[in-house]
């Protein structure tokens, strides 16, 4: 199957290229970059010299629709919503790695993104691409809203206890950390080496774009309104998300019991690994992979459950999950092309 990647110079795009290069059913035939049209991809990413010999081109919807069956949008927010409708109307399936089609409420989107939401007709067509809960809907999707990195780690960490009604739903506190690649490849003082090295800081308290996405998914699954306290941090590492979640247990439960709940919940989901009692995952243990690893500790003294959920923000938090969703959309085994071992050390 021929596919295109729009937004070809970002970290999300180069990770897509890494996974799709050895995918048995897919060939990347178009890489679109407005700012680098006419430039060889290997000039932007020298590690691809003599491996990927593609020249980036400008975006032309008519040409893309004639040449490929599926398009990945690895673009910033407020880009894909302007092009996906025309592509979908021409029969091209689209996987959007930005936030343009994740939220369903226009007022909330305006508040957090500062722009008008995509046309409601296409929002209604979009499927939220968390395979562990939406696999059947993903199979039929023409517009796939790939989840954000923080929402992926956090939602996967919370779903088993929320859906089994084991925790108080008004007590969710999320303390999350990301590596600097989460800010993208663009120049920013926030991730300048001298600002970030030997530093650790919280940011966007109360206004982070992923807050409504997390609340939307948890509300849908819990079937009641869920609000969260979410504090994101940026740490001096390149990749990784660690979401540490604190919730009040409704009844006294042991760690072993809760681990069993999680293992049963994710039994048929190949990319979620639930750790044994006493084993708390670190970001290094999922580095470069599509795995989400979850560790649990039930504090019997305080009645709280501590959930630690880790992913690689560029893989399960972005491009790896996008390929997983493509596999499901196309009827292939969902692990195809993305079942690599984590990189260690």
Coordinates of C-alpha atoms in Angstrom, one line a residue:
X1 CA 0.0 0.0 0.0
X2 CA 1.3 3.4 -0.9
X3 CA 1.2 6.0 1.9
X4 CA 2.2 9.7 2.3
X5 CA 3.5 11.6 5.3
X6 CA 2.6 15.3 5.6
X7 CA 4.9 17.3 7.9
X8 CA 8.0 15.4 6.9
X9 CA 10.7 17.1 8.9
X10 CA 9.4 16.6 12.5
X11 CA 10.2 13.9 15.0
X12 CA 6.8 12.3 14.5
X13 CA 7.5 12.0 10.7
X14 CA 11.0 10.5 11.1
X15 CA 9.7 8.0 13.6
X16 CA 7.0 7.0 11.1
X17 CA 9.6 6.5 8.4
X18 CA 11.7 4.4 10.8
X19 CA 8.8 2.0 11.4
X20 CA 7.4 2.0 7.9
X21 CA 10.8 1.4 6.2
X22 CA 10.6 -2.3 7.2
X23 CA 6.8 -2.7 7.2
X24 CA 6.0 -5.7 4.9
X25 CA 2.8 -4.1 3.5
X26 CA 3.6 -0.4 3.1
X27 CA 5.7 1.9 1.0
X28 CA 6.2 5.6 1.8
X29 CA 6.0 7.2 -1.7
X30 CA 5.4 10.9 -0.7
X31 CA 6.9 13.0 2.0
X32 CA 5.3 16.5 2.2
X33 CA 7.0 19.5 3.7
X34 CA 6.0 23.0 2.8
X35 CA 9.1 24.6 4.3
X36 CA 11.5 22.0 2.7
X37 CA 9.9 21.3 -0.7
X38 CA 12.5 20.2 -3.2
X39 CA 14.9 19.1 -0.5
X40 CA 16.1 15.5 -0.1
X41 CA 15.0 14.0 3.2
X42 CA 18.5 12.9 4.0
X43 CA 19.7 16.5 3.9
X44 CA 17.4 17.2 6.9
X45 CA 18.1 13.8 8.5
X46 CA 21.6 12.7 7.5
X47 CA 21.2 9.3 9.3
X48 CA 18.9 8.4 6.4
X49 CA 21.6 8.9 3.7
X50 CA 21.6 6.0 1.2
X51 CA 18.6 4.5 3.0
X52 CA 15.7 6.8 2.2
X53 CA 16.1 8.5 -1.2
X54 CA 13.0 10.7 -1.3
X55 CA 12.7 14.4 -2.2
X56 CA 10.2 16.3 -0.2
X57 CA 7.4 18.0 -2.1
X58 CA 4.8 20.7 -1.5
X59 CA 1.2 19.7 -0.6
X60 CA -1.2 19.1 -3.5
X61 CA -4.3 17.4 -2.4
X62 CA -5.3 16.4 -5.9
X63 CA -2.0 14.7 -6.6
X64 CA -1.9 12.9 -3.2
X65 CA -5.4 11.5 -3.7
X66 CA -4.3 9.9 -7.0
X67 CA -1.1 8.4 -5.7
X68 CA -1.7 7.0 -2.2
X69 CA -4.4 5.2 -0.2
X70 CA -3.6 6.5 3.3
X71 CA -2.0 9.8 4.6
X72 CA -0.3 10.4 8.0
X73 CA -0.5 14.0 9.2
X74 CA 2.6 14.6 11.4
X75 CA 1.8 18.3 11.6
X76 CA 1.3 20.8 14.4
X77 CA -2.3 21.4 15.5
X78 CA -4.6 23.6 13.4
X79 CA -3.1 22.2 10.1
X80 CA -4.7 18.8 9.3
X81 CA -8.3 20.1 9.7
X82 CA -7.9 22.2 6.6
X83 CA -6.9 19.2 4.4
X84 CA -8.3 16.0 5.8
X85 CA -11.9 16.7 4.6
X86 CA -10.9 17.0 1.0
X87 CA -8.7 13.9 1.2
X88 CA -11.4 11.8 2.9
X89 CA -14.0 12.9 0.3
X90 CA -11.7 11.5 -2.4
X91 CA -11.5 8.2 -0.6
X92 CA -8.1 8.6 1.1
X93 CA -7.9 7.4 4.7
X94 CA -6.2 9.8 7.1
X95 CA -4.4 9.3 10.4
X96 CA -3.9 12.6 12.3
X97 CA -1.1 12.7 14.9
X98 CA -2.1 16.3 15.9
X99 CA -5.0 17.3 18.2
X100 CA -7.4 18.6 15.4
X101 CA -9.9 15.7 15.6
X102 CA -9.5 14.4 19.1
X103 CA -12.0 16.7 20.9
X104 CA -15.7 16.7 20.2
X105 CA -16.8 20.0 21.9
X106 CA -16.1 23.1 19.9
X107 CA -16.0 25.4 23.0
X108 CA -13.5 23.3 24.8
X109 CA -11.4 23.1 21.7
X110 CA -11.5 26.9 21.3
X111 CA -10.5 27.3 25.0
X112 CA -7.4 25.0 24.9
X113 CA -6.3 25.4 21.3
X114 CA -7.2 29.0 20.6
X115 CA -8.8 28.1 17.2
X116 CA -12.1 27.0 15.8
X117 CA -12.6 23.2 15.7
X118 CA -12.8 21.3 12.5
X119 CA -16.2 21.0 10.8
X120 CA -18.6 19.0 12.9
X121 CA -19.4 16.6 10.0
X122 CA -15.7 15.4 10.0
X123 CA -15.4 15.5 13.8
X124 CA -18.3 13.1 13.9
X125 CA -16.5 10.7 11.5
X126 CA -13.3 10.7 13.4
X127 CA -12.4 7.7 15.6
X128 CA -10.2 8.1 18.7
X129 CA -7.3 5.8 18.0
X130 CA -6.6 4.1 21.3
X131 CA -6.5 0.5 20.1
X132 CA -7.0 -1.0 23.6
X133 CA -10.5 0.3 23.8
X134 CA -11.6 1.3 20.3
X135 CA -10.3 -1.5 18.1
X136 CA -13.6 -2.3 16.4
X137 CA -14.3 1.4 15.5
X138 CA -10.8 1.8 14.3
X139 CA -11.3 -1.0 11.7
X140 CA -13.9 1.2 10.0
X141 CA -12.2 4.6 10.4
X142 CA -11.7 7.0 7.5
X143 CA -10.4 9.7 9.9
X144 CA -8.3 8.4 12.8
X145 CA -7.5 10.8 15.6
X146 CA -4.2 9.4 17.0
X147 CA -4.1 10.0 20.8
X148 CA -1.6 12.4 22.5
X149 CA 1.3 11.1 24.5
X150 CA 0.2 12.1 28.0
X151 CA -3.4 10.9 27.3
X152 CA -2.1 7.5 26.1
X153 CA 0.0 6.8 29.2
X154 CA -2.6 8.2 31.6
X155 CA -5.7 6.7 30.1
X156 CA -4.1 3.2 29.9
X157 CA -3.0 3.6 33.5
X158 CA -6.5 4.5 34.7
X159 CA -9.0 2.5 32.7
X160 CA -9.0 -0.8 34.5
X161 CA -9.8 0.7 37.9
X162 CA -12.3 3.2 36.6
X163 CA -14.2 0.7 34.6
X164 CA -14.2 -1.8 37.5
X165 CA -15.4 1.0 39.8
X166 CA -12.6 0.5 42.3
X167 CA -11.6 4.1 42.9
X168 CA -13.1 7.4 43.8
X169 CA -13.6 9.3 40.6
X170 CA -13.2 12.8 42.1
X171 CA -9.7 12.1 43.4
X172 CA -7.6 11.7 40.3
X173 CA -4.2 13.5 40.5
X174 CA -1.7 13.0 37.6
X175 CA 1.9 14.0 38.0
X176 CA 3.5 13.5 34.5
X177 CA 6.9 14.0 33.0
X178 CA 8.1 14.2 29.4
X179 CA 11.4 14.3 27.6
X180 CA 12.3 17.3 25.5
X181 CA 11.4 15.6 22.2
X182 CA 7.8 16.1 23.2
X183 CA 8.2 19.8 22.4
X184 CA 9.0 19.0 18.8
X185 CA 12.0 19.9 16.6
X186 CA 11.4 23.6 16.4
X187 CA 13.7 26.0 18.2
X188 CA 12.4 27.0 21.7
X189 CA 13.9 28.6 24.7
X190 CA 12.0 26.2 26.8
X191 CA 14.2 23.3 25.6
X192 CA 17.4 25.2 24.9
X193 CA 20.3 23.1 26.3
X194 CA 21.4 25.8 28.8
X195 CA 17.8 26.2 30.1
X196 CA 17.1 22.4 30.3
X197 CA 20.3 20.8 31.3
X198 CA 20.3 19.9 35.0
X199 CA 16.9 21.4 35.3
X200 CA 13.4 20.0 35.9
X201 CA 10.3 22.2 35.6
X202 CA 6.5 22.1 35.6
X203 CA 4.7 23.9 32.8
X204 CA 1.2 24.8 31.5
X205 CA -0.5 24.1 34.8
X206 CA -4.3 24.0 34.2
X207 CA -4.1 24.9 30.5
X208 CA -2.3 22.0 28.9
X209 CA -4.1 20.8 25.7
X210 CA -4.1 17.2 26.8
X211 CA -6.3 17.9 29.9
X212 CA -9.6 17.9 28.0
X213 CA -8.5 14.9 25.9
X214 CA -7.9 12.8 29.0
X215 CA -11.1 14.0 30.7
X216 CA -13.1 13.3 27.5
X217 CA -11.9 9.7 27.3
X218 CA -12.2 8.9 31.0
X219 CA -15.7 10.5 31.1
X220 CA -16.9 8.3 28.2
X221 CA -15.5 5.1 29.8
X222 CA -16.7 5.9 33.3
X223 CA -20.1 7.1 32.1
X224 CA -20.0 10.1 34.4
X225 CA -18.2 13.4 34.4
X226 CA -14.5 13.1 35.3
X227 CA -12.2 15.9 36.1
X228 CA -8.5 15.6 36.8
X229 CA -5.7 17.5 38.4
X230 CA -2.9 17.3 35.9
X231 CA 0.7 18.7 36.3
X232 CA 3.1 18.1 33.4
X233 CA 6.8 18.5 33.8
X234 CA 9.7 18.5 31.3
X235 CA 12.9 16.7 32.3
X236 CA 16.3 16.7 30.7
X237 CA 16.0 13.5 28.7
X238 CA 15.2 13.1 25.0
X239 CA 12.4 10.5 25.1
X240 CA 9.9 9.2 27.5
X241 CA 6.7 9.8 29.4
X242 CA 6.1 8.8 33.0
X243 CA 2.6 9.4 34.3
X244 CA 2.4 8.9 38.0
X245 CA -1.3 8.7 39.1
X246 CA -2.8 9.0 42.6
X247 CA -6.3 7.8 43.3
X248 CA -8.3 6.9 46.4
X249 CA -9.5 3.3 46.5
X250 CA -13.1 2.8 47.4
X251 CA -12.3 -0.3 49.5
X252 CA -9.1 -1.7 50.9
X253 CA -7.4 -3.7 48.2
X254 CA -4.1 -5.4 47.9
X255 CA -1.5 -4.7 45.3
X256 CA -1.7 -8.3 44.1
X257 CA -5.4 -8.1 43.6
X258 CA -5.2 -4.9 41.6
X259 CA -2.4 -6.3 39.4
X260 CA -4.6 -9.2 38.6
X261 CA -7.4 -6.8 37.6
X262 CA -5.0 -5.0 35.2
X263 CA -3.5 -8.2 33.8
X264 CA -7.0 -9.5 33.0
X265 CA -8.0 -6.2 31.5
X266 CA -5.0 -6.1 29.1
X267 CA -4.8 -9.8 28.5
X268 CA -5.4 -9.5 24.8
X269 CA -3.5 -6.3 24.2
X270 CA 0.0 -7.0 23.1
X271 CA 1.5 -3.6 23.8
X272 CA 0.5 -3.1 27.4
X273 CA 2.7 -4.9 30.0
X274 CA 1.6 -5.0 33.6
X275 CA 4.4 -5.5 36.0
X276 CA 4.5 -7.9 39.0
X277 CA 4.3 -6.7 42.6
X278 CA 7.3 -4.6 43.5
X279 CA 8.4 -3.9 39.9
X280 CA 7.9 -0.3 38.9
X281 CA 8.7 0.5 35.3
X282 CA 11.1 3.2 34.1
X283 CA 11.1 5.1 30.8
X284 CA 14.3 3.4 29.7
X285 CA 12.5 0.0 29.7
X286 CA 10.2 1.1 26.9
X287 CA 12.7 3.3 25.0
X288 CA 12.2 3.2 21.2
X289 CA 9.3 0.7 21.5
X290 CA 5.5 0.7 21.2
X291 CA 5.0 -0.7 24.7
X292 CA 3.1 0.9 27.6
X293 CA 4.4 -0.5 30.9
X294 CA 2.3 -0.2 34.1
X295 CA 3.3 -0.7 37.7
X296 CA 1.0 -0.5 40.8
X297 CA 1.2 0.0 44.5
X298 CA -1.8 0.0 46.8
X299 CA -0.9 2.0 49.9
X300 CA -2.9 0.3 52.6
X301 CA -1.9 3.0 55.1
X302 CA -3.4 5.9 53.2
X303 CA -6.0 4.0 51.1
X304 CA -4.5 5.3 47.9
X305 CA -3.5 3.5 44.7
X306 CA -0.3 4.7 43.0
X307 CA -0.2 3.9 39.2
X308 CA 3.0 4.4 37.2
X309 CA 2.6 4.3 33.5
X310 CA 5.5 4.7 31.1
X311 CA 5.7 5.0 27.3
X312 CA 8.1 6.4 24.6
X313 CA 6.3 9.6 23.7
X314 CA 7.4 9.4 20.1
X315 CA 6.3 5.7 19.7
X316 CA 3.3 4.6 21.7
X317 CA 2.7 8.3 22.3
X318 CA 2.7 9.1 18.6
X319 CA 4.1 7.3 15.5
X320 CA 4.2 3.7 16.8
X321 CA 0.5 4.0 17.8
X322 CA -0.3 5.5 14.4
X323 CA 1.2 2.5 12.7
X324 CA -0.7 0.2 15.1
X325 CA -3.9 2.0 14.1
X326 CA -3.0 1.7 10.4
X327 CA -2.5 -2.0 10.8
X328 CA -6.0 -2.4 12.4
X329 CA -7.6 -0.2 9.8
X330 CA -6.1 -2.4 7.0
X331 CA -7.0 -5.7 8.6
X332 CA -3.4 -6.7 9.4
X333 CA -2.0 -8.0 12.7
X334 CA -1.7 -4.9 14.9
X335 CA 1.9 -5.7 15.8
X336 CA 3.1 -5.7 12.2
X337 CA 6.2 -3.6 11.8
X338 CA 6.2 -2.3 15.4
X339 CA 7.1 -5.3 17.5
X340 CA 10.7 -4.3 18.0
X341 CA 12.3 -4.8 21.4
X342 CA 12.9 -1.7 23.5
X343 CA 16.4 -0.2 23.1
X344 CA 18.5 -0.9 26.2
X345 CA 20.6 0.6 27.7

